Coordinates of C-alpha atoms in Angstrom, one line a residue:
X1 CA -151.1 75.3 46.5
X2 CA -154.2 77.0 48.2
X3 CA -157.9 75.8 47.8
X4 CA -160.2 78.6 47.5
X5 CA -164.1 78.4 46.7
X6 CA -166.6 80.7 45.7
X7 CA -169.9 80.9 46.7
X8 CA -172.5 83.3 44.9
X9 CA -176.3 82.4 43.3
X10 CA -175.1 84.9 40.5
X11 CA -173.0 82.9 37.5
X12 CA -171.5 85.9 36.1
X13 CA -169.9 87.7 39.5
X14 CA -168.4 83.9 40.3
X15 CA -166.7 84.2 36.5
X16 CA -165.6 87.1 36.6
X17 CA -164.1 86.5 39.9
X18 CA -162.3 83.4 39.0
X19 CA -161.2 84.6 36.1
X20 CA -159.2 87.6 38.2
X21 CA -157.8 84.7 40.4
X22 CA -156.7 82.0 38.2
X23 CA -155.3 84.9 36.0
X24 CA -153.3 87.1 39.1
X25 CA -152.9 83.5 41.5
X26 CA -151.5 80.3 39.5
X27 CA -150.9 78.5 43.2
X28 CA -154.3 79.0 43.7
X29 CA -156.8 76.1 43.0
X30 CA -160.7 76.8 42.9
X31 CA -161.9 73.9 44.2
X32 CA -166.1 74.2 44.1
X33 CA -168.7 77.0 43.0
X34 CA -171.8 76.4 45.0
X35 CA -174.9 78.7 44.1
X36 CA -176.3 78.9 47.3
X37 CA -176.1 78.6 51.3
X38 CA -176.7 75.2 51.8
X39 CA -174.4 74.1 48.9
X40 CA -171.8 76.2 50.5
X41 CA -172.2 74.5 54.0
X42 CA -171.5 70.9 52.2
X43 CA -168.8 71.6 49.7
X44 CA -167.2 73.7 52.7
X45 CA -166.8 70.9 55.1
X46 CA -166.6 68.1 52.2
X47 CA -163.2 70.2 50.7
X48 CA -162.0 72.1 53.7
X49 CA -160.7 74.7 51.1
X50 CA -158.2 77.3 52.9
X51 CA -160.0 80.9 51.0
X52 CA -163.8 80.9 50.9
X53 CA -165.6 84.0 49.3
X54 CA -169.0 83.8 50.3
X55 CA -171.8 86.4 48.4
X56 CA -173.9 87.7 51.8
X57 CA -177.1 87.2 50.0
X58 CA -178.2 83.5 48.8
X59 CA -180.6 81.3 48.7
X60 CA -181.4 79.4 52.0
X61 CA -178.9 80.1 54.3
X62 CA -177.0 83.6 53.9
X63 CA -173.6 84.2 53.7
X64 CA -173.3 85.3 57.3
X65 CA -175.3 82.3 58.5
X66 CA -173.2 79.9 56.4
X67 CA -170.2 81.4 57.2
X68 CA -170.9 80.7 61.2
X69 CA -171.9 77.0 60.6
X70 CA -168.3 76.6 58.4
X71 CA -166.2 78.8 61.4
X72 CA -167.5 76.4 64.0
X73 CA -166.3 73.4 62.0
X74 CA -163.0 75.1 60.4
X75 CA -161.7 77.9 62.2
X76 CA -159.1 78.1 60.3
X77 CA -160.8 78.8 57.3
X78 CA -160.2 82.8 56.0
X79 CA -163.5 83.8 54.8
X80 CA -164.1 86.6 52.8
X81 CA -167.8 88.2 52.9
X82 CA -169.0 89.4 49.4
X83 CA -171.8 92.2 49.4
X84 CA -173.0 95.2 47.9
X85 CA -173.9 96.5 51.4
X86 CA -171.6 98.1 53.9
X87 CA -174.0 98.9 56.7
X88 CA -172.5 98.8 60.3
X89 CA -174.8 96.0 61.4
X90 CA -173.9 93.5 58.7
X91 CA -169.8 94.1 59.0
X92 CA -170.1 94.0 63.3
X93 CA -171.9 90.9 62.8
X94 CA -169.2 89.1 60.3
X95 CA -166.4 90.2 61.9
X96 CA -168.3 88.6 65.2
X97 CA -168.1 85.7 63.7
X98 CA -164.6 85.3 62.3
X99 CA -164.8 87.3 58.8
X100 CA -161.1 87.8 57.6
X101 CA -162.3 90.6 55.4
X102 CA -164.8 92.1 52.9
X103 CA -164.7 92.4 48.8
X104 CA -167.8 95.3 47.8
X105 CA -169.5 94.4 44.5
X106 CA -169.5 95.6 41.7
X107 CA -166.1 93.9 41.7
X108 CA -162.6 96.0 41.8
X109 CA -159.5 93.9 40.2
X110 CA -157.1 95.5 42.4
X111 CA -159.0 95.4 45.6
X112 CA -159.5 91.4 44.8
X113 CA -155.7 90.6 44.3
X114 CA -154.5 92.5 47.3
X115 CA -157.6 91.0 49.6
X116 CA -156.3 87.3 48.4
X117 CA -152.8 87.9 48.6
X118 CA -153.3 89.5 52.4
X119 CA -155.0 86.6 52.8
X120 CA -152.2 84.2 51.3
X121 CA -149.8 85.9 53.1
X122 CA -151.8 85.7 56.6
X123 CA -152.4 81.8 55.6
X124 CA -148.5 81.0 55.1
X125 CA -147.5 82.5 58.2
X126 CA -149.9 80.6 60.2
X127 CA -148.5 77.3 58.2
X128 CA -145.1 78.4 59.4
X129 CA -146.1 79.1 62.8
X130 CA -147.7 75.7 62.9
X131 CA -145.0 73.8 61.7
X132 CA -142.6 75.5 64.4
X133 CA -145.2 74.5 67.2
X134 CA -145.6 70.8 65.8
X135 CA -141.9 70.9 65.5
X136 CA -141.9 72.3 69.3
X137 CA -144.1 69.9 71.1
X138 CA -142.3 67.1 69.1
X139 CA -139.2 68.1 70.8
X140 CA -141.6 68.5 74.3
X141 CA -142.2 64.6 73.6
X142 CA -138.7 63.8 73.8
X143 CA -137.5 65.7 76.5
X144 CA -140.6 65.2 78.8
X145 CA -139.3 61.5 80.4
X146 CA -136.4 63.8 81.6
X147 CA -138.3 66.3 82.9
X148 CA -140.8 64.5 84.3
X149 CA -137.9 62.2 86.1
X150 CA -136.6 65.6 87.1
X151 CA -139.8 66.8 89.2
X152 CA -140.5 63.1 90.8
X153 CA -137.1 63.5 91.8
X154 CA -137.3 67.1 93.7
X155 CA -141.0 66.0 95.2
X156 CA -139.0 63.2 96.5
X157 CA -136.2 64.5 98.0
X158 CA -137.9 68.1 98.7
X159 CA -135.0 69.9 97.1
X160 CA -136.5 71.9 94.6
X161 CA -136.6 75.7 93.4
X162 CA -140.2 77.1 92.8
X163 CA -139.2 78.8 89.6
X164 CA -137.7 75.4 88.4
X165 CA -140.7 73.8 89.0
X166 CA -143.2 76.2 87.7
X167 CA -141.0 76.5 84.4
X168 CA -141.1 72.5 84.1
X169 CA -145.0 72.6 84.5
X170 CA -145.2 75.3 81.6
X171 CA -143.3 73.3 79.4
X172 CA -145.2 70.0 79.9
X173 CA -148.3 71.9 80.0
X174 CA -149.8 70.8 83.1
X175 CA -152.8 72.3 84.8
X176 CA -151.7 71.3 88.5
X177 CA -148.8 69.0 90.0
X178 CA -148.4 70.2 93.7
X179 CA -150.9 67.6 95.0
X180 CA -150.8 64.2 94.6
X181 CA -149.9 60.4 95.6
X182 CA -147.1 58.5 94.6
X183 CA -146.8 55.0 93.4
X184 CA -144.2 52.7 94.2
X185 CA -143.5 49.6 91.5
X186 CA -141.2 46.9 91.9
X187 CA -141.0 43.1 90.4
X188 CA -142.5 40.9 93.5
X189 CA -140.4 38.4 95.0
X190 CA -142.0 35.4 93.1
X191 CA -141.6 36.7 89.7
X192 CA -137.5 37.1 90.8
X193 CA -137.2 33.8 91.9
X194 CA -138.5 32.6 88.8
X195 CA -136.3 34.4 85.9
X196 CA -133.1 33.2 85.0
X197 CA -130.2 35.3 86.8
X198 CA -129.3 36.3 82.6
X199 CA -133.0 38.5 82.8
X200 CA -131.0 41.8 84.5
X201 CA -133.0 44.4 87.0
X202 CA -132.6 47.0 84.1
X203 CA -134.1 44.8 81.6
X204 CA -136.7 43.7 84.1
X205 CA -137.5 47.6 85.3
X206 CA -137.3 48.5 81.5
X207 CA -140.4 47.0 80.8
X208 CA -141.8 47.8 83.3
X209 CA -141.3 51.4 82.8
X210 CA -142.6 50.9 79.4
X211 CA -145.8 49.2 80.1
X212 CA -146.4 51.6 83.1
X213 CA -145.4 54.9 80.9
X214 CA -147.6 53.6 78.1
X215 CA -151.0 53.3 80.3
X216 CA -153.9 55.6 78.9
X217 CA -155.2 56.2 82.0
X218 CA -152.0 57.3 83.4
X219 CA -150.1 59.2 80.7
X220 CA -151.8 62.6 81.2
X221 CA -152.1 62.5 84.8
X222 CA -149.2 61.1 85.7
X223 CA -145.3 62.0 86.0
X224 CA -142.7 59.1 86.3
X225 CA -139.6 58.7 87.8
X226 CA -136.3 57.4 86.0
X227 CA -135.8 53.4 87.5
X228 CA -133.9 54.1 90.8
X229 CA -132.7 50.6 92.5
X230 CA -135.5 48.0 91.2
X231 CA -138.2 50.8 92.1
X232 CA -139.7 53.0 89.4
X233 CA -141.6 56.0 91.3
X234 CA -144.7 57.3 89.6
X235 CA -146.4 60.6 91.1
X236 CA -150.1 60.6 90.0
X237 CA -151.7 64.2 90.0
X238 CA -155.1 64.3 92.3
X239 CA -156.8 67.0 94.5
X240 CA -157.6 66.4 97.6
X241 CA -160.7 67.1 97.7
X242 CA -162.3 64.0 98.9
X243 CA -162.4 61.9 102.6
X244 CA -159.1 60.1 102.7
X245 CA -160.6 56.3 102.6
X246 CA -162.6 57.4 99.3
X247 CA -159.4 58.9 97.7
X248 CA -157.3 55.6 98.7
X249 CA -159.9 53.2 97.0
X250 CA -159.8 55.4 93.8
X251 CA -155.8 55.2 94.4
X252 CA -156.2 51.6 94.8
X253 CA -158.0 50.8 91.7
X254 CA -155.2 52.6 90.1
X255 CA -153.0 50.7 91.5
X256 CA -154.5 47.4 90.0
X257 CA -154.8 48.6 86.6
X258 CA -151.5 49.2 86.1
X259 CA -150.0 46.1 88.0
X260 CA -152.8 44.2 85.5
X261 CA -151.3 46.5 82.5
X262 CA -147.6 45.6 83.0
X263 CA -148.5 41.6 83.6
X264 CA -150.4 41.6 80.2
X265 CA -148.0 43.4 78.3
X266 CA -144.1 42.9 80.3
X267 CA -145.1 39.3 81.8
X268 CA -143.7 40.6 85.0
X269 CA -145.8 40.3 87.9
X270 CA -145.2 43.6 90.3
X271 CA -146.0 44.5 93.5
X272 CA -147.0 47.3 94.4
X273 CA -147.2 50.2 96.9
X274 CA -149.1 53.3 96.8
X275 CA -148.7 56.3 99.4
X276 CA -152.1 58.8 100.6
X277 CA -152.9 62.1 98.5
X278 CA -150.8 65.1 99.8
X279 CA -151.2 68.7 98.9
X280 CA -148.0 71.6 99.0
X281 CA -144.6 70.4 96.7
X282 CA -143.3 70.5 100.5
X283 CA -145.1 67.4 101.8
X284 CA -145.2 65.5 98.8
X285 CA -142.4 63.4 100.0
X286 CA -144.9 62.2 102.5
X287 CA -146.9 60.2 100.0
X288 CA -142.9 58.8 98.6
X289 CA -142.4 57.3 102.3
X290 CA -145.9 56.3 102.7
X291 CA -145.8 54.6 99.6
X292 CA -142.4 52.7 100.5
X293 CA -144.2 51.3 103.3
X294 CA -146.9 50.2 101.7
X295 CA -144.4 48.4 99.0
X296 CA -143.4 46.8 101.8
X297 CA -146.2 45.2 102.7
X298 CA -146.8 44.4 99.3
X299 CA -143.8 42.3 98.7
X300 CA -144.3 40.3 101.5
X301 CA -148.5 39.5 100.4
X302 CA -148.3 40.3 96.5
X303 CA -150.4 42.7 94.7
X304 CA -151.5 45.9 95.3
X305 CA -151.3 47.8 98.6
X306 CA -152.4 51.2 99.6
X307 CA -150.8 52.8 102.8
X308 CA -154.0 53.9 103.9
X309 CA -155.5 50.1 104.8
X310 CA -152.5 49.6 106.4
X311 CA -153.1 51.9 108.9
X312 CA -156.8 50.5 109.6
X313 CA -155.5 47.0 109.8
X314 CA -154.6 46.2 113.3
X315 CA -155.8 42.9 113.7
X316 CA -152.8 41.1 111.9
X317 CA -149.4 40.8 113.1
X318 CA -148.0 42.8 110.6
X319 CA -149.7 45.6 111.8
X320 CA -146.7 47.3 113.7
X321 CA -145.4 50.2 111.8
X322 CA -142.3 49.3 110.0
X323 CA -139.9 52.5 110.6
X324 CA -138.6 52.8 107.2
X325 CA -137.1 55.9 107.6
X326 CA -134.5 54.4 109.8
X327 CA -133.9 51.5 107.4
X328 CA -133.2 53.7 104.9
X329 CA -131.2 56.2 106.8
X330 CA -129.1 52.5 108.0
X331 CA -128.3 51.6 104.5
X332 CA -126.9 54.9 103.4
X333 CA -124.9 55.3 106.2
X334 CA -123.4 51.8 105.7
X335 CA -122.9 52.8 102.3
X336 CA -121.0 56.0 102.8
X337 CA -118.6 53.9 105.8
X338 CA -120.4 55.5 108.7
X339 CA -120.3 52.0 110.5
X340 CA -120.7 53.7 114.2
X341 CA -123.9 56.0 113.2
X342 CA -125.5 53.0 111.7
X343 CA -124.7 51.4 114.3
X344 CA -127.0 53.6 116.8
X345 CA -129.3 54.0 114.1
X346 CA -130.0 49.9 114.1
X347 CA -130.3 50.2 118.1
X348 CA -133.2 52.8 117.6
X349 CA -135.0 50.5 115.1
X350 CA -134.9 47.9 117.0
X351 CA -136.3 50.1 120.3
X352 CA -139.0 51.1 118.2
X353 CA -139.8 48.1 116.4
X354 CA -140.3 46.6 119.9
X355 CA -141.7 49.2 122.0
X356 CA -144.5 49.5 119.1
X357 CA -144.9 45.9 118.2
X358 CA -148.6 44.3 118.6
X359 CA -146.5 40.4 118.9
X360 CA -143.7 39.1 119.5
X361 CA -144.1 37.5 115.5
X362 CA -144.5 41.4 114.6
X363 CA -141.2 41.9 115.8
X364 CA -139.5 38.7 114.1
X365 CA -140.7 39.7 111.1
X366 CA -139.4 43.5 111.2
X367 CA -136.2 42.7 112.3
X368 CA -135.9 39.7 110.0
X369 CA -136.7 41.7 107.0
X370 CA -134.3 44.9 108.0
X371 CA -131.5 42.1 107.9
X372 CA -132.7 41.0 104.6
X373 CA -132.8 44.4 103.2
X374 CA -129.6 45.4 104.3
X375 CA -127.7 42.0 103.6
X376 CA -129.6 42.9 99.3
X377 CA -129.2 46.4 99.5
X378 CA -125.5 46.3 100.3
X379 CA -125.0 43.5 97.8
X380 CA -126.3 45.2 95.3
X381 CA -124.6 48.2 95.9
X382 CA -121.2 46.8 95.5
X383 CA -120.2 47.0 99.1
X384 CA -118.7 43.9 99.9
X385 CA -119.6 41.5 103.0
X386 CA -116.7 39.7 104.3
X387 CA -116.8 35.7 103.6
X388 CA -116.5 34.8 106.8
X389 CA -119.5 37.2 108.3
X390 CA -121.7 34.7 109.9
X391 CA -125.4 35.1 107.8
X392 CA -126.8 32.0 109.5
X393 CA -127.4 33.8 112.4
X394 CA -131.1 34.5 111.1
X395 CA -132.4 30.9 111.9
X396 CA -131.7 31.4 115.6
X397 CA -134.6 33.7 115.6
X398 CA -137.5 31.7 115.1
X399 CA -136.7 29.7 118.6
X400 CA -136.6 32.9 120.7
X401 CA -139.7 34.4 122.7
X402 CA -139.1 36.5 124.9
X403 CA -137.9 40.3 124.0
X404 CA -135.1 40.8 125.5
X405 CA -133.4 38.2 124.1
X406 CA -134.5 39.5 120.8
X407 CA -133.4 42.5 121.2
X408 CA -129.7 41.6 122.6
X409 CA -129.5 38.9 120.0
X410 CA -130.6 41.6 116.7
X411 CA -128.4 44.0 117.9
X412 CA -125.5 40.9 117.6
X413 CA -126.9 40.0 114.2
X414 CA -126.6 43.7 113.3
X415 CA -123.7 44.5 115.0
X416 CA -121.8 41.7 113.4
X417 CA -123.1 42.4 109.7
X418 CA -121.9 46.3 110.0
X419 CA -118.4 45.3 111.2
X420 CA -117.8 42.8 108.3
X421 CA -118.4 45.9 105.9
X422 CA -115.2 46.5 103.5
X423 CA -116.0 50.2 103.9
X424 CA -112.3 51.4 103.3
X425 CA -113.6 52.4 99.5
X426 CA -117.2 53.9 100.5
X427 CA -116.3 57.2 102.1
X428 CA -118.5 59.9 101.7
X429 CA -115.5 61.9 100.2
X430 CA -114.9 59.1 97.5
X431 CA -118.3 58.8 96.5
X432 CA -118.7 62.3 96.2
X433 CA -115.5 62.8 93.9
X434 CA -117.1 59.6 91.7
X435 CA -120.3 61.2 91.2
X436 CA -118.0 64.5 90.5
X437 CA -116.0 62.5 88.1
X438 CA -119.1 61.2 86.4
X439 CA -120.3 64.6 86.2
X440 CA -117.4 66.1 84.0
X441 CA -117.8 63.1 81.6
X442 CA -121.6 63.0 81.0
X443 CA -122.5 66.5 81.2
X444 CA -123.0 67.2 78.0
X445 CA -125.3 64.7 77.3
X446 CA -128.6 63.3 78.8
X447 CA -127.8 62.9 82.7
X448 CA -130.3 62.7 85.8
X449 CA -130.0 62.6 89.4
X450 CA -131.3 59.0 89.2
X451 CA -129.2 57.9 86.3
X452 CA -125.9 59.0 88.8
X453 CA -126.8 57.6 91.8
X454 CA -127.7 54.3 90.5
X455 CA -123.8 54.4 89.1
X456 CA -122.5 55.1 93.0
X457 CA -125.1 53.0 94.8
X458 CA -126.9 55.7 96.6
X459 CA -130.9 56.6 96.7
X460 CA -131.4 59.6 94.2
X461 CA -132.7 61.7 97.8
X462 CA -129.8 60.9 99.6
X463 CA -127.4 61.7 96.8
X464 CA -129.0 65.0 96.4
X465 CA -128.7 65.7 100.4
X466 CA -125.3 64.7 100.7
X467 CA -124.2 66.7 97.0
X468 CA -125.7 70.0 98.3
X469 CA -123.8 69.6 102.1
X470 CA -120.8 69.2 100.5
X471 CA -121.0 72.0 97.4
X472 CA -123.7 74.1 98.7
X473 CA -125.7 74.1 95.2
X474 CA -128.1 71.6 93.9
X475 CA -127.6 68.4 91.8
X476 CA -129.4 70.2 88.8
X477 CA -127.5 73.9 89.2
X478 CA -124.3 72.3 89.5
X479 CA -125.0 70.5 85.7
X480 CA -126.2 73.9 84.9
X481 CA -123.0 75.9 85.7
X482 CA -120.9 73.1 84.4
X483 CA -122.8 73.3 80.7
X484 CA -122.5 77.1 80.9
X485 CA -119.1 77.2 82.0
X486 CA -117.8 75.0 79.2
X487 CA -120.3 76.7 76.6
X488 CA -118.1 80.3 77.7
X489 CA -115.2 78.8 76.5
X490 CA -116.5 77.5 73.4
X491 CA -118.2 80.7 72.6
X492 CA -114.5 82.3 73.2
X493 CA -112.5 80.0 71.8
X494 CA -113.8 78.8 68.5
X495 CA -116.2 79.2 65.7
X496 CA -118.6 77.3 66.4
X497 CA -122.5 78.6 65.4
X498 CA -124.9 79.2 69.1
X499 CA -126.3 76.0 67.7
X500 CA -123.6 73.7 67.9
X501 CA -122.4 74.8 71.0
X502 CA -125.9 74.2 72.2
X503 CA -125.7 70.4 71.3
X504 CA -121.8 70.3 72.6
X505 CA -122.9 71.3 76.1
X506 CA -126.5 68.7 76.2
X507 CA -129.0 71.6 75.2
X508 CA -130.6 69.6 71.7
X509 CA -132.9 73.2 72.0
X510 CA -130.7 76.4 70.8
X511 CA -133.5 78.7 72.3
X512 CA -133.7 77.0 75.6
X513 CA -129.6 77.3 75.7
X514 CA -129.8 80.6 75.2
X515 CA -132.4 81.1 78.0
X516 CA -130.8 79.2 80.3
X517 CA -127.4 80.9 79.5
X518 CA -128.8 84.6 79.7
X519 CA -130.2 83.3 83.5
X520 CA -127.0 82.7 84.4
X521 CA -124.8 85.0 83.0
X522 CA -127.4 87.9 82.4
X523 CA -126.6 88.0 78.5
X524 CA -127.1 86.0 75.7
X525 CA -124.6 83.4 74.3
X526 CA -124.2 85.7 71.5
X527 CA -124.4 89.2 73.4
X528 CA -121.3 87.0 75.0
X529 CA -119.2 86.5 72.4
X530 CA -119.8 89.9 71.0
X531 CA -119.1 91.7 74.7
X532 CA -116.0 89.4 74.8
X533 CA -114.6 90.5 71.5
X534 CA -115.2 93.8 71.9
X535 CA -113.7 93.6 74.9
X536 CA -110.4 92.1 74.0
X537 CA -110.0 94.8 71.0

């Protein structure tokens, strides 16, 4: 049912034109006859009709100015202009203004019902169309945590395609994601100790995610990543367009809004570490690592900490740099079995640890936590220590001072952890035929780089490296081909509608499918199945 209303100081022309439309248009409802301008202007915006003919000449405000005043409020309102003029200067200015059309007095029957029912039909289509766009973005809502955990991903590991990217930033209708900072969000240490061992690290980063993914300030400038480990990256758009201290005290504030989000709603106190503003999708991964750091720090004091006052803080022990790319690169080489290289990769922490320390304390405490992380890490992972690898080692260290006996003695500690590692299972090889293996049995359904290399124990970046050296194709292209190679035989070997193949292979979107299918193969899933057929006869 359409509202319409008509709007004409004469009694007799608004009769004899409802008369034509309740008579011609039973779905249409007249829903107010005002006699002049004003009267127009409030039953317009009181109703919101959908069809308003409006007489040109009234009382008070015309129908032109009227009109204006109601287009600025409704837009979407079709307006019809009423007159016994058809000079130029009246019909430029309405259709200026938005006019959908004009009706010349005196009144013509047939030129009403085709005006109204242009006008119907022009109505209905844009009802369709918005329905289809409502019905769009709803699906947009759903699929954005994936995408979204897709392009955290690729800034991290800087294994992207441009045209990916660009695509992904269309879809989620983003102004600008190529500069940024990334924030790093873990539970602290405290909270941990203090939850029962039955609270798991999915519950605890599920709620996290939640409270962090739910923050007004963040949701329409940020995008964040899947949980990874007991991390949950979050890369926050900014420019940088600022001096680098003002950006990290912005940055910072950030920071403390969400920690003081997730506490009031999760109960989970965090800490927190939060990288510098980087421009270019190449040096994003910058602001990742920075941002690791800086969780470092943050684990060991609590709260919030920005990588930037790290830097400018030399006066505390903890100044020295901790080399984190090196702890990282130690812990996935002990996970893949590469005992030797992680080996010489622990000899060159420890060089550098020592040749850039401020004390001898700094160094203690570098050492003391790589040993930690490594002993958690590998735990966690599912490689195995041996029971009788000797962990007590680690109270030796506070009685040594001089630095050559803490090196010599951490490369021992080290040393003796790596060769207790049950690495037999843990080949590079293995892990790579698991992840393949996990591949062909969650293809067709909701699976992310993250999602897999939490199920083999490997960082999402370093999975992604180590996938490409050994296939020579991406993480996401590989998923790709799979869907499309399995959506051929399906569109060869049975029945089923584009549709249904399109939810068989993990595309819930038919027309995405069929994009993403005619990229690959250059035609569409039915231009396939049609070529194929032919083809055959």
């Amino acid at each position: 049912m359409h509202r319409l209303m008509i709007a004409d100081d004469e009694y007799l022309s608004r009769f004899v034109i409802k008369s034509m439309i309740e008579k011609k248009f039973p779905d249409i409802e007249i829903v107010a006859e005002p006699e002049n301008g004003r009267q127009a202007i409030q039953y317009g915006l009181k109703l919101k009709p959908d069809i308003i003919i409006m007489d040109i000449k009234m009382p008070g405000f015309n129908g032109i100015e009227a009109s204006r005043i109601l287009l600025s409020e409704l837009p979407h309102t079709q307006i019809l202009i009423l007159t016994a003029y058809d000079k130029f200067n009246y019909v430029k200015e309405a259709l200026e203004i938005g006019i959908k059309g004009f009706l010349l007095k005196p009144i013509n029957e047939t030129e009403v019902v085709q005006t109204i029912q242009r006008i119907k039909n022009q109505i209905s289509q844009y009802e369709l169309q918005t329905d289809h766009d409502e019905h769009v973005e709803e699906k947009i809502k759903t699929v954005r945590p994936l995408i979204e955990n897709e392009l955290v991903s690729a800034f991290i590991t800087g294994d992207f395609d441009a045209e990916r990217i660009e695509s992904y930033r269309e879809l989620i209708k983003e102004n600008d994601i190529s500069s940024g900072f990334f924030i790093i969000i873990t539970p602290s240490y405290n909270y941990i100790r203090q939850v029962s061992r039955e609270i798991s690290y999915r519950k605890i980063r599920e709620n996290i995610y939640e409270a962090a993914s739910s923050h007004p300030g963040l949701m329409h400038k940020c995008l964040i990543g899947s949980r990874a480990g007991s991390n949950i990256a979050v890369f926050h758009t900014m420019q940088n367009k600022k001096p680098d201290m003002e950006l990290a005290k912005e940055a910072q504030l950030i920071g403390i809004g969400l920690a003081n989000r997730i506490k009031s709603m999760a109960k989970i106190e965090t800490a927190i570490g939060i990288g510098n503003v980087h421009s270019g999708f190449n040096n994003l991964w910058k602001s990742y690592n920075e941002a690791n750091i800086a969780l470092k720090r943050a684990l060991k004091t609590g709260g919030v900490v920005h990588y930037n006052f790290i830097k400018t803080d030399y006066n505390t022990p903890a100044s020295t740099e901790y080399p984190m790319d090196l702890e990282t690169l130690i812990v996935e080489q002990l996970k893949l079995g590469k005992t030797e290289a992680a080996k010489e990769t622990a000899c060159e922490f420890i060089s550098q640890v020592i040749n850039n320390s401020t004390s001898i304390e700094a160094v203690k405490e570098s050492l003391n936590e790589l040993i930690t992380v490594l002993k958690r890490t590998i735990a966690m992972s599912g490689i195995r220590l041996r029971r009788d690898c000797n962990l007590s080692m680690l109270t030796e260290l506070g009685t040594i001072r001089d630095l050559d006996e803490i090196a010599f003695w951490s490369k021992r500690c080290i040393f003796n952890l790596i060769d207790h590692i049950e690495n037999k299972n843990n080949s590079a090889s293995k892990l790579i035929g698991r992840v393949i293996d996990y591949i062909n049995k969650n293809f067709n359904s909701e699976i992310t780089l993250n999602q897999v290399a939490d199920e083999v124990g490997l960082s999402p970046q370093y999975l992604s490296k180590i996938f490409k050296e050994n296939y020579g194709i991406n993480f996401i292209d590989y998923i790709t081909k799979k869907r499309i190679k399995y959506a051929e035989e399906l569109l060869l070997n049975s029945g089923k509608s584009i549709k249904e193949i399109s939810c068989l292979v993990g595309y819930e979107d038919p027309n995405y499918f069929s994009r993403i299918f005619k990229k690959d193969t250059g035609c569409t899933p039915s231009q396939f199945r049609l070529q194929k057929a032919m083809g055959d006869n």
